[in-house]
Short mmCIF file of C-alpha atoms in Angstrom, two decimals:
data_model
loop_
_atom_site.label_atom_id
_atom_site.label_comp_id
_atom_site.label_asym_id
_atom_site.label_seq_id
_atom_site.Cartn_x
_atom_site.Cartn_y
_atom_site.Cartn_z
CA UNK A 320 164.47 87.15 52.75
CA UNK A 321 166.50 89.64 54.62
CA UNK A 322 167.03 87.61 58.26
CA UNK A 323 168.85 89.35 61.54
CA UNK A 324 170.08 87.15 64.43
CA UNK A 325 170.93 88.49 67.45
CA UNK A 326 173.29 85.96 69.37
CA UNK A 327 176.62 86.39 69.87
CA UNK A 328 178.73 85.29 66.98
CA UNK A 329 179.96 82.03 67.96
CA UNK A 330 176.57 80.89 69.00
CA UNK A 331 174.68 81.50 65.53
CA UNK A 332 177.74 81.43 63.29
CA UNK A 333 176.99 78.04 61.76
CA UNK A 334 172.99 79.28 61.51
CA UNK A 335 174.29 82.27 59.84
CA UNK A 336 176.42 80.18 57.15
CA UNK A 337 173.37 78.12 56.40
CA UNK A 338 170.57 81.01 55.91
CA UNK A 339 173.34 82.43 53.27
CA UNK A 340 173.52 79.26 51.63
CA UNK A 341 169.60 79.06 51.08
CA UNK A 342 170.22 82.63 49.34
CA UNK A 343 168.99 84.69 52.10
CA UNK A 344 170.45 88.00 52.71
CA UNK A 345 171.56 87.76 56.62
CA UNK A 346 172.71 90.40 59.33
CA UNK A 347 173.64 90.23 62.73
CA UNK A 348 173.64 92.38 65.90
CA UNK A 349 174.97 91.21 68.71
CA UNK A 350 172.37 92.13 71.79
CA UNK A 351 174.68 90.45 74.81
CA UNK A 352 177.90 90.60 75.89
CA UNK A 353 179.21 87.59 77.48
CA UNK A 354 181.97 87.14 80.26
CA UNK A 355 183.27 84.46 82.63
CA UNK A 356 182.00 84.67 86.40
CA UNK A 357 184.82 82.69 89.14
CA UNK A 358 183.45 80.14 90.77
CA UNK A 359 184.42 77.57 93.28
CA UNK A 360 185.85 74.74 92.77
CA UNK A 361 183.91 71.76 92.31
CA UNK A 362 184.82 68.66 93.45
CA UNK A 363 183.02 66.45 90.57
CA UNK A 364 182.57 63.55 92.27
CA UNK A 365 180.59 63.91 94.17
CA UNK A 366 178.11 64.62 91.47
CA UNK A 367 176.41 61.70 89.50
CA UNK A 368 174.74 64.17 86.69
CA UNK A 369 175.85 67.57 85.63
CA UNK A 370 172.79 70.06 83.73
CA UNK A 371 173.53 72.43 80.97
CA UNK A 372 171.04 75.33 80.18
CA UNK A 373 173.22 76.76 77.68
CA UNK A 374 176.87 75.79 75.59
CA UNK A 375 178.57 79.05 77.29
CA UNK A 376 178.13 77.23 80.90
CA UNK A 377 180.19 74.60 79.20
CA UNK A 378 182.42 76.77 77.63
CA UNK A 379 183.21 78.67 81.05
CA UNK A 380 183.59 75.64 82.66
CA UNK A 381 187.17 74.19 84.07
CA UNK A 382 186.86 70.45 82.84
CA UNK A 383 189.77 69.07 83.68
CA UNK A 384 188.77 67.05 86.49
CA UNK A 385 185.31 65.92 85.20
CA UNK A 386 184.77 62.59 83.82
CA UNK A 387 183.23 62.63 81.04
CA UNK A 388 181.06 59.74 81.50
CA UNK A 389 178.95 61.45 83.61
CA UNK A 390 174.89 61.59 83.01
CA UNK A 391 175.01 64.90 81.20
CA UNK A 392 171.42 67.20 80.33
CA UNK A 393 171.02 69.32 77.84
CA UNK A 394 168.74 72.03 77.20
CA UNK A 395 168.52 71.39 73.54
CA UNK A 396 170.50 70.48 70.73
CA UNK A 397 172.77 73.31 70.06
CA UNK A 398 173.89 72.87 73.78
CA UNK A 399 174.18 69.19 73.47
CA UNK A 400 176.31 69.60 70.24
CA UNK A 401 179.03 71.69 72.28
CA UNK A 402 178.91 68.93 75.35
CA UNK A 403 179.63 66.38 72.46
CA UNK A 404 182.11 68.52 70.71
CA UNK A 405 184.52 68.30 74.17
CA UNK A 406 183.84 64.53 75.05
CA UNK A 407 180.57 63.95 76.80
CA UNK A 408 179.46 60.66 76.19
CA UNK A 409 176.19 60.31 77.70
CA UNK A 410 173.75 63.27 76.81
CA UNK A 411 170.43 63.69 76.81
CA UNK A 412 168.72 66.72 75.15
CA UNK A 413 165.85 68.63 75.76
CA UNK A 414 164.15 70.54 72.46
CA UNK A 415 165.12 73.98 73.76
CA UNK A 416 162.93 74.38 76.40
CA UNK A 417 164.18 74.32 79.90
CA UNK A 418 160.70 73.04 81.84
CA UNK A 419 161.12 70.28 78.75
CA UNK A 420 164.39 69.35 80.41
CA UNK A 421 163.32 69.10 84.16
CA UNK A 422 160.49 66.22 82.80
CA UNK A 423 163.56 64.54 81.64
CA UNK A 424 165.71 64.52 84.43
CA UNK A 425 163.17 63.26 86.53
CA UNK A 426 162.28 60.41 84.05
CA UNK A 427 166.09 59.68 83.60
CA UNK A 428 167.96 60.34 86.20
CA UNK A 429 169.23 56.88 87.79
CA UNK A 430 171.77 57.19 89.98
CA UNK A 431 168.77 59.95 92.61
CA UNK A 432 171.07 59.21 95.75
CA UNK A 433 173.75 61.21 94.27
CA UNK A 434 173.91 65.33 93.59
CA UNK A 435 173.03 66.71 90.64
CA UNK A 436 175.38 69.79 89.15
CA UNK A 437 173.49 72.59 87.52
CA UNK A 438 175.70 75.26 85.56
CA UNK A 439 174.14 78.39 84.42
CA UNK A 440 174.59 81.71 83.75
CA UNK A 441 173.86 84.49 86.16
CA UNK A 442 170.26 85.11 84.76
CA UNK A 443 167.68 82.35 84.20
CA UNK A 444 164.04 82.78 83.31
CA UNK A 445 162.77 79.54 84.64
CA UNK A 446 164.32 78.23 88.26
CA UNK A 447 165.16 74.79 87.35
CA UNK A 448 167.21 73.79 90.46
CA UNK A 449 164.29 75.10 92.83
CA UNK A 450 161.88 73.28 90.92
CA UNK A 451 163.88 70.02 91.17
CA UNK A 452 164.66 70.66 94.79
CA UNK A 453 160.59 70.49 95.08
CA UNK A 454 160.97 66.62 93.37
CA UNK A 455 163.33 65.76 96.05
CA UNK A 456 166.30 65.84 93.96
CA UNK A 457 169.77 67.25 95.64
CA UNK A 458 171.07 70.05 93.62
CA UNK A 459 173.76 72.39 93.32
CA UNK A 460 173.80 75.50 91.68
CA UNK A 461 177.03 76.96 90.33
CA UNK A 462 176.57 80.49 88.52
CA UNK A 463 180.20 80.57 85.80
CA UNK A 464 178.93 83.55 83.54
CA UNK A 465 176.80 86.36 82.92
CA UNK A 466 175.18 88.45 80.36
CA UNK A 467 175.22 92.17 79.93
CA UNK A 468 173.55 94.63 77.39
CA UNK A 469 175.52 95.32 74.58
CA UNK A 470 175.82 99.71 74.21
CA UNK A 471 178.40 100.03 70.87
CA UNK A 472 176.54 99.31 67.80
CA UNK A 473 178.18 100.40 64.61
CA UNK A 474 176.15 103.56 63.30
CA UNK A 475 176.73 102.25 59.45
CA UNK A 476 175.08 99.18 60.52
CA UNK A 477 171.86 100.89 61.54
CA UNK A 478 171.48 103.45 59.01
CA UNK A 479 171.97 100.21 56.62
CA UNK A 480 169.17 98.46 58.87
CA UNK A 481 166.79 101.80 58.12
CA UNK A 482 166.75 101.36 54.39
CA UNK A 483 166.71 97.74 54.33
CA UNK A 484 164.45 96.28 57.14
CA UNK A 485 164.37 92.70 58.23
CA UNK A 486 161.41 90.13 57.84
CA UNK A 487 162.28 87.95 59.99
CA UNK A 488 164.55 88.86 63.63
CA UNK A 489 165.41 85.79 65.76
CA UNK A 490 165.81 86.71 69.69
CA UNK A 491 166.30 83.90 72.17
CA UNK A 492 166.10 85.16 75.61
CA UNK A 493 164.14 87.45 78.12
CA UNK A 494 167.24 89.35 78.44
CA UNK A 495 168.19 89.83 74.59
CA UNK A 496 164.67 91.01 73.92
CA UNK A 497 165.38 93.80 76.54
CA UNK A 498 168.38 94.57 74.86
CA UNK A 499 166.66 94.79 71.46
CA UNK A 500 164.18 97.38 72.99
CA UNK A 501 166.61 99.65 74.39
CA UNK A 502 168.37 99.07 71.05
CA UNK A 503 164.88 99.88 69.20
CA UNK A 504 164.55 103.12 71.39
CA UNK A 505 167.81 104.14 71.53
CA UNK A 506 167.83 104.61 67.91
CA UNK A 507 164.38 105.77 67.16
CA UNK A 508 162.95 103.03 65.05
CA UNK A 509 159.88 101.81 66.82
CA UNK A 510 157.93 102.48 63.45
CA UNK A 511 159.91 100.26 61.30
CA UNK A 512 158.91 97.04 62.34
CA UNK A 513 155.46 96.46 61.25
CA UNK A 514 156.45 94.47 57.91
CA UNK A 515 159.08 92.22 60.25
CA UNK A 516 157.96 88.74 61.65
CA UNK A 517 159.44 88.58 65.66
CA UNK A 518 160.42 84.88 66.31
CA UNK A 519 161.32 84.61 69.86
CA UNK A 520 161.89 81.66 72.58
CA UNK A 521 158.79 81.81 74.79
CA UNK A 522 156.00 84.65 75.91
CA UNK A 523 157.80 86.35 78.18
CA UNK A 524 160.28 87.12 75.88
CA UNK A 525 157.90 88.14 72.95
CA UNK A 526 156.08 90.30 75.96
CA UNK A 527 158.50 92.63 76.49
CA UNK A 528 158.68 93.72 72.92
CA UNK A 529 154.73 93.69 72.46
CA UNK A 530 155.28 97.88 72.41
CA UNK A 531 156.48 97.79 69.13
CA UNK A 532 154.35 97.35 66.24
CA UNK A 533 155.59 93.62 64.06
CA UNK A 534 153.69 91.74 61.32
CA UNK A 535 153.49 88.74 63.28
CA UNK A 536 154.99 87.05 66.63
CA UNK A 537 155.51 83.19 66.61
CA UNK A 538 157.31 81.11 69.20
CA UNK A 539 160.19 78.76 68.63
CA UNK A 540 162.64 76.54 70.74
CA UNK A 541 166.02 76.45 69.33
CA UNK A 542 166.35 74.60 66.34
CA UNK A 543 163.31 75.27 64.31
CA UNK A 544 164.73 78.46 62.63
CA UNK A 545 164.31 76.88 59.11
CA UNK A 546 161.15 75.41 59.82
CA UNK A 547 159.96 78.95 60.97
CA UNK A 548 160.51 80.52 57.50
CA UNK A 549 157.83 77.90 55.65
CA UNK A 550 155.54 79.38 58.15
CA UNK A 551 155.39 82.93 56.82
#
């Protein structure tokens, strides 16, 4: 199957290498751009759990002064793998889904006299430290990155994507699948998708692209990419 992720590079790199393994023909286009926001400093102890919605808040994240040993939660695997990669030692991982990840706090957090730390990027879908302020929980919100809309996209690539279509496109935020429709405007190709299967993380993301015309839409959290291709 042809197969077309839509992350930034370092973030489906490893997916990438295993699709082409299985003998699938894979290409990528990059919907977000990703940069570091400055924050202020944290003081890190006072903090007795630190929350991770996604691996860049990690990776835009000065560590220095953190100990590691700190309850650390994860929105799902991928983002636990990168907390694990740079020393955390006690993670626990939602299955991609962040309202998934608030039931867990609340059902393992121990130490609820202390702050939590929640690191994010500049644009959530689903207000996580509002929601846990409503539980009684004391949280701080630091903001270390945001996304923006990618604009250069390599003309060879799409006049490629014209004569070979994809049947399966992975897109993994509200704010990619924007991207993807501008993209899908921009260049005239609203009619070309009705033989493609949409996979995307949650309704409102698979909403905003319900203008265009796809063979099917399914739902996934991170994760079940594989699984999703011995559903079609």
């Amino acid at each position: 199957m042809h197969i077309l992720f839509t992350r930034p590079l370092e973030d489906c790199s490893e997916m990438i290498l295993k699709f082409k393994s299985l003998g699938h023909n894979v290409s990528h286009l990059p919907l977000l751009n990703i940069e570091k926001i400055n924050y202020e400093e944290i003081n890190f102890f006072d903090y007795g759990g630190i929350i991770f919605t996604s691996a860049n808040a990690i990776k835009f994240l000065n560590l220095e002064k953190l100990d590691k040993n700190i309850a650390c939660f994860c929105v799902g695997e991928a983002t636990e793998k990168k907390a694990r990669s740079i020393g955390f030692q006690k993670t626990i991982a939602a299955e991609g889904n962040v309202s998934n990840l608030k039931e867990l706090i609340l059902q393992n957090y121990e130490t609820k006299g202390r702050p939590m730390l929640y690191v994010s990027g500049e644009s959530i879908s689903f207000d996580l430290d509002r929601h846990l302020l409503n539980e009684g929980f004391d949280i701080k919100r630091i903001i270390n990155y945001r996304a923006s809309h990618n604009q250069n996209f390599d003309e060879k690539f799409i006049k490629e994507l014209r004569l070979n279509m994809p049947d399966i496109v992975y897109v993994y935020s509200q704010n990619s699948a924007l991207s993807f429709l501008n993209f899908i405007k921009n260049n005239q190709l609203q009619s070309l998708w009705m033989n493609t299967n949409l996979m995307c993380i949650g309704e409102k993301t698979s909403s905003i692209l319900n203008d265009v015309k796809w063979k099917k839409i399914f739902l996934f959290n991170p994760g079940e990419e594989e699984f999703l291709l011995y559903k079609i």
